[in-house]
Short mmCIF file of C-alpha atoms and ligand atoms in Angstrom, two decimals:
data_model
loop_
_atom_site.label_atom_id
_atom_site.label_comp_id
_atom_site.label_asym_id
_atom_site.label_seq_id
_atom_site.Cartn_x
_atom_site.Cartn_y
_atom_site.Cartn_z
CA MET A 1 -0.02 -0.09 -0.18
CA LYS A 2 1.61 3.46 -0.71
CA PRO A 3 1.54 5.39 2.24
CA VAL A 4 -0.66 8.52 2.15
CA LYS A 5 0.48 11.38 3.87
CA SER A 6 -0.79 12.28 7.10
CA SER A 7 -2.05 15.58 8.96
CA PRO A 8 0.68 18.19 8.82
CA PRO A 9 2.40 18.85 11.98
CA SER A 10 1.35 20.86 14.38
CA TRP A 11 4.80 22.85 14.78
CA LEU A 12 5.24 23.37 11.05
CA ALA A 13 3.99 27.04 10.93
CA GLU A 14 6.96 27.91 13.63
CA LEU A 15 9.38 25.78 11.54
CA THR A 16 7.73 27.87 8.28
CA GLN A 17 8.81 30.88 9.97
CA ILE A 18 12.44 30.11 10.35
CA THR A 19 13.37 29.13 7.48
CA GLY A 20 10.88 30.53 5.82
CA PRO A 21 7.82 29.21 3.21
CA ASP A 22 10.31 28.38 -0.17
CA GLN A 23 12.31 26.41 2.59
CA THR A 24 9.75 24.33 4.66
CA LEU A 25 9.02 21.58 2.57
CA SER A 26 5.69 18.92 2.91
CA SER A 27 4.40 18.37 0.11
CA LEU A 28 3.77 13.96 -0.71
CA PRO A 29 6.80 14.03 -3.40
CA GLU A 30 8.80 16.37 -1.69
CA LEU A 31 8.83 14.09 1.78
CA TRP A 32 9.42 11.02 -1.23
CA ALA A 33 11.97 12.58 -2.28
CA TYR A 34 13.79 12.34 1.55
CA ALA A 35 12.55 9.03 1.89
CA ARG A 36 15.53 7.53 1.10
CA ASP A 37 19.59 7.81 0.52
CA ARG A 38 21.16 5.79 -1.55
CA LEU A 39 21.22 2.64 0.70
CA PRO A 40 20.36 0.16 -1.80
CA TYR A 41 17.79 -1.89 0.66
CA ALA A 42 15.57 1.47 0.21
CA THR A 43 16.11 1.27 -4.18
CA TYR A 44 14.71 -2.25 -4.05
CA MET A 45 11.60 -0.82 -2.24
CA VAL A 46 11.41 2.22 -3.57
CA ARG A 47 11.38 0.57 -7.58
CA ASP A 48 8.87 -1.35 -6.84
CA GLY A 49 6.48 1.52 -5.19
CA ASN A 50 6.81 0.76 -1.52
CA LEU A 51 8.60 3.41 1.12
CA PRO A 52 11.91 1.58 2.36
CA ALA A 53 10.31 2.92 5.92
CA ARG A 54 8.45 5.90 6.88
CA LEU A 55 8.10 9.80 5.45
CA PRO A 56 9.25 12.36 7.43
CA SER A 57 7.20 14.79 8.66
CA ALA A 58 8.94 17.56 7.03
CA VAL A 59 12.03 19.31 5.40
CA ALA A 60 13.86 22.49 6.53
CA CYS A 61 16.23 23.98 4.96
CA PRO A 62 18.05 26.22 7.02
CA ALA A 63 20.21 29.15 5.21
CA ASP A 64 22.35 29.45 8.34
CA VAL A 65 23.71 28.55 11.89
CA ASP A 66 21.30 31.20 13.24
CA GLU A 67 18.08 29.50 11.29
CA LEU A 68 19.43 25.88 12.28
CA ARG A 69 19.99 26.82 15.54
CA ARG A 70 16.05 27.47 15.83
CA VAL A 71 15.31 24.63 14.55
CA ILE A 72 17.11 22.68 16.99
CA GLU A 73 15.29 24.90 19.74
CA LEU A 74 12.50 23.93 18.20
CA SER A 75 13.12 20.34 18.09
CA ARG A 76 13.93 20.25 22.09
CA ARG A 77 10.79 21.78 23.14
CA GLU A 78 8.59 20.04 20.40
CA LYS A 79 10.75 16.98 21.28
CA ILE A 80 10.77 16.04 17.36
CA PRO A 81 13.37 13.87 16.62
CA LEU A 82 15.44 15.22 13.16
CA ILE A 83 18.27 13.93 10.87
CA PRO A 84 20.51 16.65 9.41
CA PHE A 85 20.80 15.63 5.33
CA GLY A 86 23.70 16.40 3.39
CA ALA A 87 23.78 15.07 -0.18
CA GLY A 88 21.88 11.72 0.45
CA SER A 89 24.21 9.96 -1.18
CA GLY A 90 25.19 7.80 1.42
CA VAL A 91 24.41 4.26 1.08
CA LEU A 92 23.53 2.43 4.59
CA GLY A 93 20.42 4.65 5.51
CA GLY A 94 21.56 7.07 7.64
CA THR A 95 19.22 9.74 6.56
CA LEU A 96 15.79 7.13 6.56
CA PRO A 97 13.41 8.21 8.43
CA MET A 98 12.46 5.44 11.18
CA ASP A 99 10.08 7.62 12.85
CA HIS A 100 8.79 10.32 11.03
CA GLU A 101 12.09 12.36 11.65
CA LEU A 102 12.38 16.07 10.65
CA VAL A 103 14.98 15.77 8.15
CA VAL A 104 17.18 19.45 8.52
CA ASP A 105 19.18 20.02 4.90
CA LEU A 106 22.09 21.94 5.24
CA LYS A 107 22.81 22.58 1.42
CA ARG A 108 21.97 25.93 1.82
CA MET A 109 24.56 25.88 4.47
CA ASN A 110 27.77 26.44 1.28
CA GLN A 111 29.85 28.39 1.78
CA VAL A 112 34.06 28.86 1.99
CA ILE A 113 34.80 31.31 4.78
CA GLU A 114 38.72 31.11 4.32
CA LEU A 115 41.82 29.57 2.58
CA ASN A 116 44.58 30.50 5.14
CA THR A 117 47.89 29.22 2.21
CA LEU A 118 50.21 30.03 4.61
CA ASP A 119 48.65 27.55 7.23
CA GLY A 120 47.26 25.43 4.20
CA THR A 121 43.78 24.80 5.18
CA VAL A 122 40.28 26.06 4.24
CA THR A 123 37.47 26.21 6.57
CA VAL A 124 34.11 25.56 4.81
CA GLN A 125 30.76 25.63 5.34
CA SER A 126 29.67 22.03 5.96
CA GLY A 127 26.59 21.88 3.17
CA MET A 128 28.70 22.64 0.66
CA ASN A 129 28.90 20.04 -2.20
CA GLY A 130 32.29 18.36 -2.75
CA GLY A 131 32.77 18.55 -6.12
CA GLN A 132 32.00 22.56 -6.09
CA PHE A 133 33.82 22.79 -2.65
CA GLU A 134 37.04 21.36 -4.74
CA ALA A 135 36.87 23.38 -8.10
CA TRP A 136 36.90 26.82 -5.94
CA LEU A 137 39.92 25.07 -4.63
CA ASN A 138 41.28 23.98 -7.21
CA GLU A 139 40.72 27.47 -9.17
CA ARG A 140 42.95 29.10 -6.16
CA GLY A 141 45.69 26.37 -7.31
CA TYR A 142 44.61 23.46 -4.44
CA SER A 143 42.96 20.31 -2.82
CA CYS A 144 41.81 19.25 -0.22
CA GLY A 145 43.04 15.73 -1.64
CA HIS A 146 39.23 14.01 -0.47
CA LEU A 147 37.91 12.46 -3.78
CA PRO A 148 35.33 9.79 -3.63
CA GLN A 149 33.63 8.28 -6.33
CA SER A 150 30.31 10.33 -4.46
CA LEU A 151 32.58 13.51 -5.34
CA HIS A 152 29.61 15.73 -6.96
CA MET A 153 27.11 14.02 -5.00
CA SER A 154 27.75 14.46 -1.90
CA THR A 155 28.55 17.42 1.05
CA VAL A 156 31.25 18.28 3.07
CA GLY A 157 29.99 18.15 6.10
CA GLY A 158 28.76 14.22 4.88
CA TRP A 159 31.70 13.48 4.40
CA ALA A 160 33.20 14.06 7.58
CA ALA A 161 29.86 12.61 9.63
CA CYS A 162 30.13 9.67 7.33
CA ARG A 163 34.25 9.26 8.22
CA GLY A 164 34.61 8.83 4.40
CA ALA A 165 37.53 8.25 1.95
CA GLY A 166 38.57 9.60 -1.14
CA GLN A 167 40.37 7.87 -4.00
CA ASN A 168 43.63 9.47 -3.07
CA SER A 169 43.06 8.51 0.24
CA THR A 170 46.83 6.65 0.12
CA ARG A 171 48.57 10.05 -0.23
CA TYR A 172 45.98 12.17 1.64
CA GLY A 173 44.70 10.42 4.34
CA LYS A 174 41.26 9.47 5.24
CA ILE A 175 38.66 12.90 6.26
CA GLU A 176 39.79 11.87 9.90
CA ASP A 177 42.93 12.47 8.88
CA ILE A 178 41.84 16.19 6.69
CA VAL A 179 39.93 17.40 9.11
CA LEU A 180 42.12 19.99 11.58
CA GLY A 181 39.16 21.36 13.22
CA LEU A 182 35.69 21.90 13.62
CA ALA A 183 32.13 23.40 14.97
CA ALA A 184 28.93 21.73 15.42
CA LEU A 185 25.64 21.94 17.34
CA LEU A 186 24.71 19.52 19.96
CA PRO A 187 21.62 18.20 20.27
CA ASP A 188 20.56 21.05 23.17
CA GLY A 189 21.99 23.52 21.33
CA ARG A 190 25.09 24.24 22.60
CA GLU A 191 27.85 25.24 20.49
CA LEU A 192 30.75 23.15 20.21
CA ARG A 193 33.76 24.13 18.78
CA VAL A 194 37.17 22.11 17.63
CA ARG A 195 40.58 24.34 17.25
CA PRO A 196 42.02 23.68 13.84
CA VAL A 197 45.80 23.22 14.42
CA ALA A 198 47.95 20.57 13.95
CA ARG A 199 48.52 17.98 16.59
CA ARG A 200 46.78 18.34 20.68
CA ALA A 201 47.44 16.48 24.02
CA VAL A 202 44.14 18.04 26.05
CA GLY A 203 42.64 14.93 26.85
CA PRO A 204 40.70 12.14 24.45
CA SER A 205 40.17 14.00 20.96
CA LEU A 206 36.76 16.02 20.44
CA LYS A 207 37.24 16.46 16.99
CA ASP A 208 36.81 12.16 16.31
CA LEU A 209 33.82 12.22 18.54
CA MET A 210 32.19 14.35 15.67
CA VAL A 211 33.93 13.02 13.17
CA GLY A 212 31.78 9.90 12.03
CA SER A 213 29.54 10.17 14.78
CA GLU A 214 26.62 10.51 11.77
CA GLY A 215 24.58 13.55 12.76
CA ALA A 216 23.88 11.37 16.65
CA PHE A 217 25.86 13.74 18.45
CA GLY A 218 25.59 16.71 16.92
CA ILE A 219 25.09 18.58 13.95
CA ILE A 220 28.78 19.87 12.25
CA THR A 221 28.03 22.65 10.64
CA GLU A 222 31.56 23.98 9.30
CA LEU A 223 35.04 22.48 9.42
CA THR A 224 38.67 23.04 9.05
CA LEU A 225 39.91 20.77 6.54
CA ARG A 226 43.81 20.54 5.30
CA VAL A 227 44.60 21.52 1.87
CA TRP A 228 47.37 21.01 -1.03
CA LYS A 229 49.10 22.45 -3.76
CA LEU A 230 47.61 20.86 -7.08
CA PRO A 231 50.47 18.51 -7.75
CA GLU A 232 52.99 19.44 -11.07
CA ALA A 233 53.17 15.83 -12.40
CA ARG A 234 51.21 12.86 -12.39
CA HIS A 235 52.56 9.26 -13.12
CA SER A 236 51.02 6.73 -13.70
CA VAL A 237 51.65 2.86 -14.12
CA VAL A 238 49.16 -0.09 -15.40
CA LEU A 239 50.22 -3.53 -14.02
CA GLY A 240 49.75 -7.22 -14.95
CA PHE A 241 50.68 -10.10 -11.52
CA GLU A 242 50.22 -13.67 -11.65
CA THR A 243 48.66 -14.09 -8.76
CA LEU A 244 46.36 -11.74 -6.34
CA LYS A 245 49.11 -12.77 -3.76
CA THR A 246 52.48 -11.46 -5.47
CA GLY A 247 49.69 -8.48 -5.81
CA LEU A 248 48.23 -7.92 -2.37
CA ASP A 249 52.52 -8.42 -1.71
CA ALA A 250 53.73 -5.74 -4.01
CA LEU A 251 51.19 -3.69 -2.34
CA ARG A 252 52.33 -3.52 1.39
CA GLN A 253 55.69 -3.45 0.44
CA ILE A 254 55.77 -0.53 -1.34
CA MET A 255 53.69 0.89 1.93
CA GLN A 256 55.77 -0.75 4.42
CA ALA A 257 58.77 1.10 2.22
CA GLU A 258 57.23 4.11 3.08
CA LEU A 259 56.06 5.19 -0.53
CA ARG A 260 53.01 7.59 -0.44
CA PRO A 261 51.59 7.10 -4.20
CA ALA A 262 48.01 9.03 -4.81
CA VAL A 263 46.21 6.02 -6.37
CA VAL A 264 46.42 2.46 -5.38
CA ARG A 265 44.23 -0.52 -7.10
CA LEU A 266 44.67 -3.91 -7.39
CA TYR A 267 41.78 -5.43 -9.09
CA ASP A 268 40.86 -9.22 -8.41
CA ALA A 269 40.40 -11.80 -11.58
CA ALA A 270 36.42 -10.73 -11.69
CA GLU A 271 37.00 -7.07 -11.75
CA SER A 272 40.58 -7.20 -13.71
CA ALA A 273 39.10 -8.96 -16.70
CA PRO A 274 36.69 -6.12 -18.31
CA ARG A 275 38.98 -3.67 -17.03
CA GLY A 276 42.09 -4.63 -18.48
CA ALA A 277 40.69 -6.63 -22.10
CA SER A 278 42.26 -3.53 -23.68
CA VAL A 279 45.96 -4.44 -22.22
CA GLY A 280 46.26 -8.11 -22.58
CA ILE A 281 44.94 -8.91 -18.90
CA GLY A 282 44.17 -12.35 -18.73
CA GLU A 283 46.82 -13.76 -20.08
CA GLY A 284 49.03 -15.71 -18.45
CA ARG A 285 48.22 -12.16 -15.74
CA PRO A 286 45.04 -12.09 -14.66
CA PHE A 287 45.33 -9.50 -11.71
CA LEU A 288 45.20 -5.68 -13.11
CA ALA A 289 46.82 -3.13 -10.52
CA ILE A 290 46.76 0.89 -11.14
CA LEU A 291 49.43 3.25 -9.45
CA GLU A 292 49.68 7.05 -9.42
CA PHE A 293 52.44 9.10 -7.95
CA CYS A 294 52.37 12.79 -7.96
CA GLY A 295 53.63 16.22 -6.37
CA SER A 296 56.81 17.99 -7.57
CA PRO A 297 57.91 16.23 -10.94
CA ARG A 298 61.14 14.60 -9.44
CA MET A 299 59.61 13.07 -6.28
CA ALA A 300 56.93 11.80 -8.47
CA ALA A 301 59.45 10.13 -10.63
CA LEU A 302 61.58 8.92 -7.77
CA GLU A 303 58.60 7.47 -5.89
CA ARG A 304 57.44 5.58 -8.76
CA ASP A 305 60.86 3.93 -9.88
CA LEU A 306 61.55 2.89 -6.14
CA ALA A 307 57.48 1.02 -6.43
CA MET A 308 58.28 -0.42 -9.89
CA GLU A 309 61.58 -2.41 -8.68
CA ILE A 310 58.96 -3.88 -5.73
CA VAL A 311 56.86 -4.40 -8.41
CA ALA A 312 59.54 -6.48 -10.91
CA ALA A 313 60.38 -8.16 -7.92
CA HIS A 314 56.66 -9.73 -7.46
CA GLY A 315 56.71 -10.70 -10.96
CA GLY A 316 54.74 -7.80 -12.01
CA VAL A 317 54.83 -6.03 -15.32
CA GLN A 318 54.05 -3.19 -16.96
CA LEU A 319 51.16 -2.70 -19.53
CA GLY A 320 49.18 0.37 -21.36
CA ASP A 321 47.97 3.30 -20.01
CA GLU A 322 44.58 2.38 -21.33
CA PRO A 323 42.48 1.42 -18.24
CA TYR A 324 44.06 3.83 -15.97
CA GLU A 325 42.49 6.55 -19.05
CA HIS A 326 39.51 4.94 -18.20
CA TRP A 327 39.85 5.33 -14.89
CA CYS A 328 40.28 8.75 -14.51
CA ALA A 329 37.59 9.31 -17.15
CA HIS A 330 34.87 7.39 -14.99
CA ARG A 331 36.34 8.03 -11.61
CA TYR A 332 33.32 9.93 -10.64
CA GLU A 333 30.62 8.27 -11.95
CA SER A 334 27.77 6.08 -10.23
CA TYR A 335 27.65 2.17 -11.65
CA SER A 336 24.63 0.76 -9.54
CA PRO A 337 22.12 3.27 -11.64
CA GLN A 338 22.27 0.79 -14.42
CA TRP A 339 21.14 -2.46 -12.89
CA GLN A 340 18.66 -1.32 -10.35
CA SER A 341 16.80 0.42 -12.92
CA LYS A 342 16.96 -3.03 -14.54
CA ASP A 343 15.87 -4.86 -11.19
CA TYR A 344 19.33 -6.44 -10.27
CA PHE A 345 19.84 -6.44 -6.73
CA MET A 346 23.69 -5.06 -6.46
CA ASP A 347 24.99 -3.53 -3.45
CA THR A 348 28.86 -3.03 -2.39
CA ILE A 349 30.53 -3.76 1.15
CA GLU A 350 33.99 -2.02 1.98
CA VAL A 351 36.13 -3.66 5.15
CA THR A 352 39.17 -3.12 6.59
CA ALA A 353 41.00 -6.02 7.47
CA PRO A 354 44.86 -6.52 8.15
CA TRP A 355 47.48 -7.97 5.38
CA SER A 356 47.79 -11.25 7.14
CA ALA A 357 44.19 -11.69 6.72
CA LEU A 358 42.95 -10.27 3.64
CA PRO A 359 43.77 -13.46 1.43
CA ALA A 360 41.63 -15.71 3.18
CA LEU A 361 39.30 -13.08 3.81
CA HIS A 362 38.66 -12.36 0.57
CA ALA A 363 39.21 -16.40 -0.65
CA ARG A 364 36.70 -17.63 2.42
CA ILE A 365 33.57 -14.61 1.38
CA ALA A 366 34.36 -15.59 -2.51
CA ARG A 367 34.05 -18.67 -1.78
CA GLU A 368 30.73 -18.58 0.25
CA MET A 369 29.05 -16.14 -2.44
CA GLN A 370 29.53 -18.91 -4.62
CA SER A 371 27.76 -21.69 -2.40
CA LEU A 372 25.01 -18.80 -1.92
CA PHE A 373 24.18 -18.17 -5.72
CA PRO A 374 26.06 -20.31 -8.28
CA GLY A 375 25.75 -16.95 -10.09
CA ILE A 376 25.96 -14.13 -8.46
CA HIS A 377 28.59 -11.34 -9.50
CA PHE A 378 31.57 -10.91 -6.96
CA GLY A 379 34.35 -8.27 -7.82
CA THR A 380 36.65 -7.00 -5.60
CA HIS A 381 39.45 -4.69 -5.13
CA TRP A 382 41.64 -3.39 -2.53
CA SER A 383 41.76 0.65 -3.07
CA HIS A 384 43.14 2.33 0.41
CA VAL A 385 46.00 1.07 1.63
CA TYR A 386 48.77 1.44 5.12
CA PRO A 387 51.26 0.01 6.00
CA GLU A 388 49.64 -2.36 7.96
CA GLY A 389 46.81 -3.33 5.60
CA ALA A 390 44.06 -2.17 3.13
CA CYS A 391 39.92 -1.90 2.88
CA GLN A 392 38.58 -4.20 0.62
CA TYR A 393 36.30 -3.83 -1.54
CA MET A 394 33.70 -5.72 -2.74
CA THR A 395 30.55 -5.32 -5.15
CA LEU A 396 27.94 -7.98 -5.42
CA ARG A 397 24.97 -8.42 -8.29
CA LEU A 398 22.28 -11.12 -8.35
CA PRO A 399 20.19 -11.00 -11.46
CA PRO A 400 16.65 -10.55 -11.45
CA MET A 401 14.14 -12.31 -9.27
CA GLU A 402 11.12 -12.72 -6.72
CA ARG A 403 12.08 -9.47 -4.20
CA SER A 404 11.36 -11.85 -0.50
CA GLU A 405 14.35 -13.79 -2.37
CA GLY A 406 16.06 -11.25 -4.05
CA LEU A 407 16.22 -9.65 -0.24
CA ARG A 408 16.80 -12.90 1.00
CA LEU A 409 20.06 -13.42 -0.83
CA HIS A 410 21.33 -9.81 -0.80
CA ARG A 411 20.61 -10.15 3.22
CA GLU A 412 22.50 -13.37 3.35
CA ALA A 413 26.16 -12.29 1.44
CA TRP A 414 25.98 -9.07 3.77
CA HIS A 415 26.26 -11.68 6.48
CA LEU A 416 28.44 -13.85 5.41
CA THR A 417 30.75 -10.96 4.44
CA LEU A 418 30.41 -9.33 7.45
CA THR A 419 31.18 -12.15 10.06
CA ALA A 420 33.93 -13.59 7.79
CA CYS A 421 35.21 -9.72 8.17
CA LEU A 422 34.56 -9.84 12.07
CA ASP A 423 36.08 -13.76 12.31
CA LEU A 424 39.97 -12.86 10.67
CA GLY A 425 39.98 -9.60 12.55
CA GLY A 426 39.31 -6.83 10.72
CA THR A 427 36.56 -3.45 10.90
CA ILE A 428 33.25 -3.96 9.54
CA SER A 429 33.51 -0.33 7.52
CA HIS A 430 36.17 1.51 5.58
CA HIS A 431 34.63 4.40 4.82
CA HIS A 432 30.50 3.64 3.86
CA GLY A 433 29.88 3.82 7.75
CA VAL A 434 27.00 2.45 9.40
CA GLY A 435 23.71 4.00 8.82
CA VAL A 436 21.49 1.58 9.59
CA PHE A 437 22.05 -1.42 8.28
CA ARG A 438 25.23 -2.32 9.41
CA ASN A 439 23.84 -1.89 13.02
CA PRO A 440 23.36 -5.97 13.67
CA TRP A 441 27.32 -6.37 12.54
CA LEU A 442 28.54 -3.18 14.93
CA ARG A 443 26.78 -4.00 18.12
CA GLU A 444 29.03 -7.42 17.49
CA GLU A 445 31.87 -5.62 16.78
CA LEU A 446 32.06 -2.57 19.12
CA GLY A 447 30.77 -5.03 22.16
CA THR A 448 31.70 -3.27 25.69
CA GLY A 449 32.48 0.16 23.31
CA LEU A 450 28.83 0.84 22.03
CA GLU A 451 28.12 1.10 25.48
CA LEU A 452 30.40 3.70 26.27
CA LEU A 453 28.63 5.26 22.85
CA GLN A 454 25.55 5.06 24.16
CA GLY A 455 26.49 6.89 27.47
CA VAL A 456 27.50 9.43 25.64
CA LYS A 457 24.21 9.49 23.46
CA ASP A 458 22.19 9.85 26.60
CA TYR A 459 24.18 12.44 27.48
CA LEU A 460 24.71 14.76 24.81
CA ASP A 461 20.43 13.86 23.60
CA PRO A 462 18.64 12.59 26.61
CA ASP A 463 15.54 12.43 24.11
CA ASN A 464 17.31 10.63 22.20
CA LEU A 465 16.23 12.92 18.46
CA PHE A 466 19.32 13.05 16.85
CA VAL A 467 19.75 10.57 14.19
CA PRO A 468 17.72 7.99 16.39
CA GLY A 469 18.34 4.40 16.05
CA LYS A 470 21.38 4.51 13.99
CA LEU A 471 24.97 3.90 14.69
CA ALA A 472 23.44 1.25 16.42
CA LEU A 473 22.33 3.64 19.46
CA ARG A 474 18.57 2.93 20.69
CA ALA A 475 15.89 3.05 18.75
CA ARG A 476 12.97 4.91 19.54
CA GLU A 477 10.01 3.63 20.18
CA GLY A 478 7.38 2.82 17.46
CA ALA A 479 9.83 3.45 14.99
CA VAL A 480 10.40 1.33 11.99
CA ASN A 481 12.79 -1.58 12.77
CA LEU A 482 14.98 -2.56 9.57
CA GLU A 483 16.38 -4.63 11.60
CA HIS A 484 13.98 -7.75 10.69
CA ILE A 485 15.65 -7.24 7.10
CA HIS A 486 18.39 -8.64 8.79
CA HIS A 487 16.32 -11.75 10.40
CA GLU A 488 13.47 -13.42 8.39
C1 LIG B 1 28.17 5.78 -6.10
C2 LIG B 1 28.81 6.46 -4.44
C3 LIG B 1 29.87 6.23 -4.18
C4 LIG B 1 30.42 6.50 -3.08
N1 LIG B 1 31.77 6.52 -2.80
C5 LIG B 1 32.34 6.97 -2.29
C6 LIG B 1 33.65 7.07 -1.45
O1 LIG B 1 34.69 6.92 -2.59
N2 LIG B 1 33.97 6.93 -0.38
C7 LIG B 1 33.39 7.20 0.54
O2 LIG B 1 33.52 7.66 1.61
N3 LIG B 1 32.10 7.08 -0.14
C8 LIG B 1 31.40 7.20 -0.98
N4 LIG B 1 30.12 7.08 -1.25
C9 LIG B 1 29.52 6.89 0.42
C10 LIG B 1 28.82 8.54 -0.06
O3 LIG B 1 28.80 9.20 -0.75
C11 LIG B 1 29.60 8.77 1.63
O4 LIG B 1 28.36 8.82 2.71
C12 LIG B 1 29.25 10.48 1.47
O5 LIG B 1 30.30 11.18 2.09
C13 LIG B 1 28.18 11.19 2.42
O6 LIG B 1 27.87 12.39 2.24
P1 LIG B 1 26.14 13.09 1.90
O7 LIG B 1 26.44 14.74 1.98
O8 LIG B 1 26.10 12.55 0.72
O9 LIG B 1 26.27 12.70 3.30
P2 LIG B 1 24.02 11.99 4.16
O10 LIG B 1 24.08 11.13 2.67
O11 LIG B 1 23.65 13.25 3.10
O12 LIG B 1 24.26 11.55 5.25
C14 LIG B 1 24.57 10.74 5.80
C15 LIG B 1 24.80 10.59 7.34
O13 LIG B 1 25.75 11.74 7.57
C16 LIG B 1 24.67 12.63 8.90
N5 LIG B 1 25.24 13.86 8.28
C17 LIG B 1 24.85 14.56 6.99
N6 LIG B 1 25.99 16.10 7.19
C18 LIG B 1 26.01 16.06 8.67
C19 LIG B 1 26.28 17.11 8.68
N7 LIG B 1 26.71 18.07 8.64
N8 LIG B 1 26.50 16.90 10.69
C20 LIG B 1 26.52 15.85 11.28
N9 LIG B 1 26.27 14.70 10.30
C21 LIG B 1 25.65 15.13 9.08
C22 LIG B 1 23.27 11.79 7.77
O14 LIG B 1 22.42 12.34 9.38
C23 LIG B 1 23.13 10.73 7.41
O15 LIG B 1 23.51 9.62 9.28
C24 LIG B 1 29.40 6.17 -2.18
C25 LIG B 1 28.71 6.41 -2.38
C26 LIG B 1 27.60 6.23 -3.91
C27 LIG B 1 26.15 6.76 -3.89
#
């Protein structure tokens, strides 16, 4: 049954006074537009005309911190649960309304406040679009180094809230390494400011209390990030390896040799085949890798040459440039709509594991996926690498089938993947975050740590108004419980 809109909330007129009639949305199409993010489960529901969870009660688009503060005051007084909304590109259901929350869209708070070229920092409002932010910096000769595939469909605040990673993270770090300081409004309306300094020793990191809190602890309004001069040179190499093990070993040794490639991508055989066909991947060397080094011409060339010595010692050979050029041309495109619109059940799952665990982790998940459904497409790449381990990024795709069966297999695929990850010493997310979909496994991973987070949440937000029920924190009574999809 299609949901119909219930009567307007009693506080809507007051909200409209705060954000204005044009920036307070409450029509049915507008509420539907904010009833989902890029969580694949939500797509499976919406494409059949179903609501994934609930409609929001309304959508408010504050112009500035003052309006946002007044929205929060209203929420506190009227006990209105709310969800900060960046661009809705999250893939774990973080912005999904579970209890008719008020959605607070931050995209109008989109100004660069200051570029400080002496300190190498930029301060920006959290609602700024990622692509526009990076373009603004590029025009001035800088980059913040955070270039997620979703660059043009996400906000700077969303990057920090989800603890995201860009495609150049191996050189520039994840967002938690790039954020130096921030401002946020807490659920009681107070402002938390963390000074933008290089390092500090003033107790546990309050910055990290907010970075990754997915809106549950406060709304980030402003961020100060590191910036870097645009590199003068980029040197890319496309490689073929005989085995996955030699490819992984080469990447590990490159990182342990303290080299800092900007881009590192190693693909398993399933992902290498389509990407490397033009350069002969599959003829004795079925594993494709792409590396890019950047910086000053001499340093980038030296790092490339040192890396190539390690590659050669592992039997890797250099191939033609086409796979790198193709990747560059399409690096910010989204592939899922072409499959989801044809009723496939597609999803991606990214985890982190130590080098010692990665080969077994990949082999176990690949094997269990095939047992689950022999026709499944399962492909993997490793694209954010560290001296100690790497992110394993997996894509799964099930063909069109009865929705209940597709959902069952999709759920099983998640379960076997994250169970293997936890069994082998990994963490269940490298950069997409938790949202609502990863709740069951986060409990298992954090154990006592989750009780600590719940304690912080209870202190900051005693009425459980900010993004309730996400990040494995307590849900509101009467809210939709999406966990049934894990247990059916
Ligand atoms: C095709 C595609 C590719 C992707 N590629 C990447 C990638 O390469 N790297 C990566 O890290 N992620 C990637 N993602 C996931 C997603 O884009 C990121 O998580 C992104 O950071 C979310 O930003 P957003 O502004 O869209 O946040 P939203 O989806 O709007 O919100 C996500 C969560 O953050 C909270 N939130 C948003 N803004 C704030 C704020 N200012 N203060 C407090 N809480 C807030 C929301 O309440 C929600 O819980 C991809 C997604 C898609 C669809």
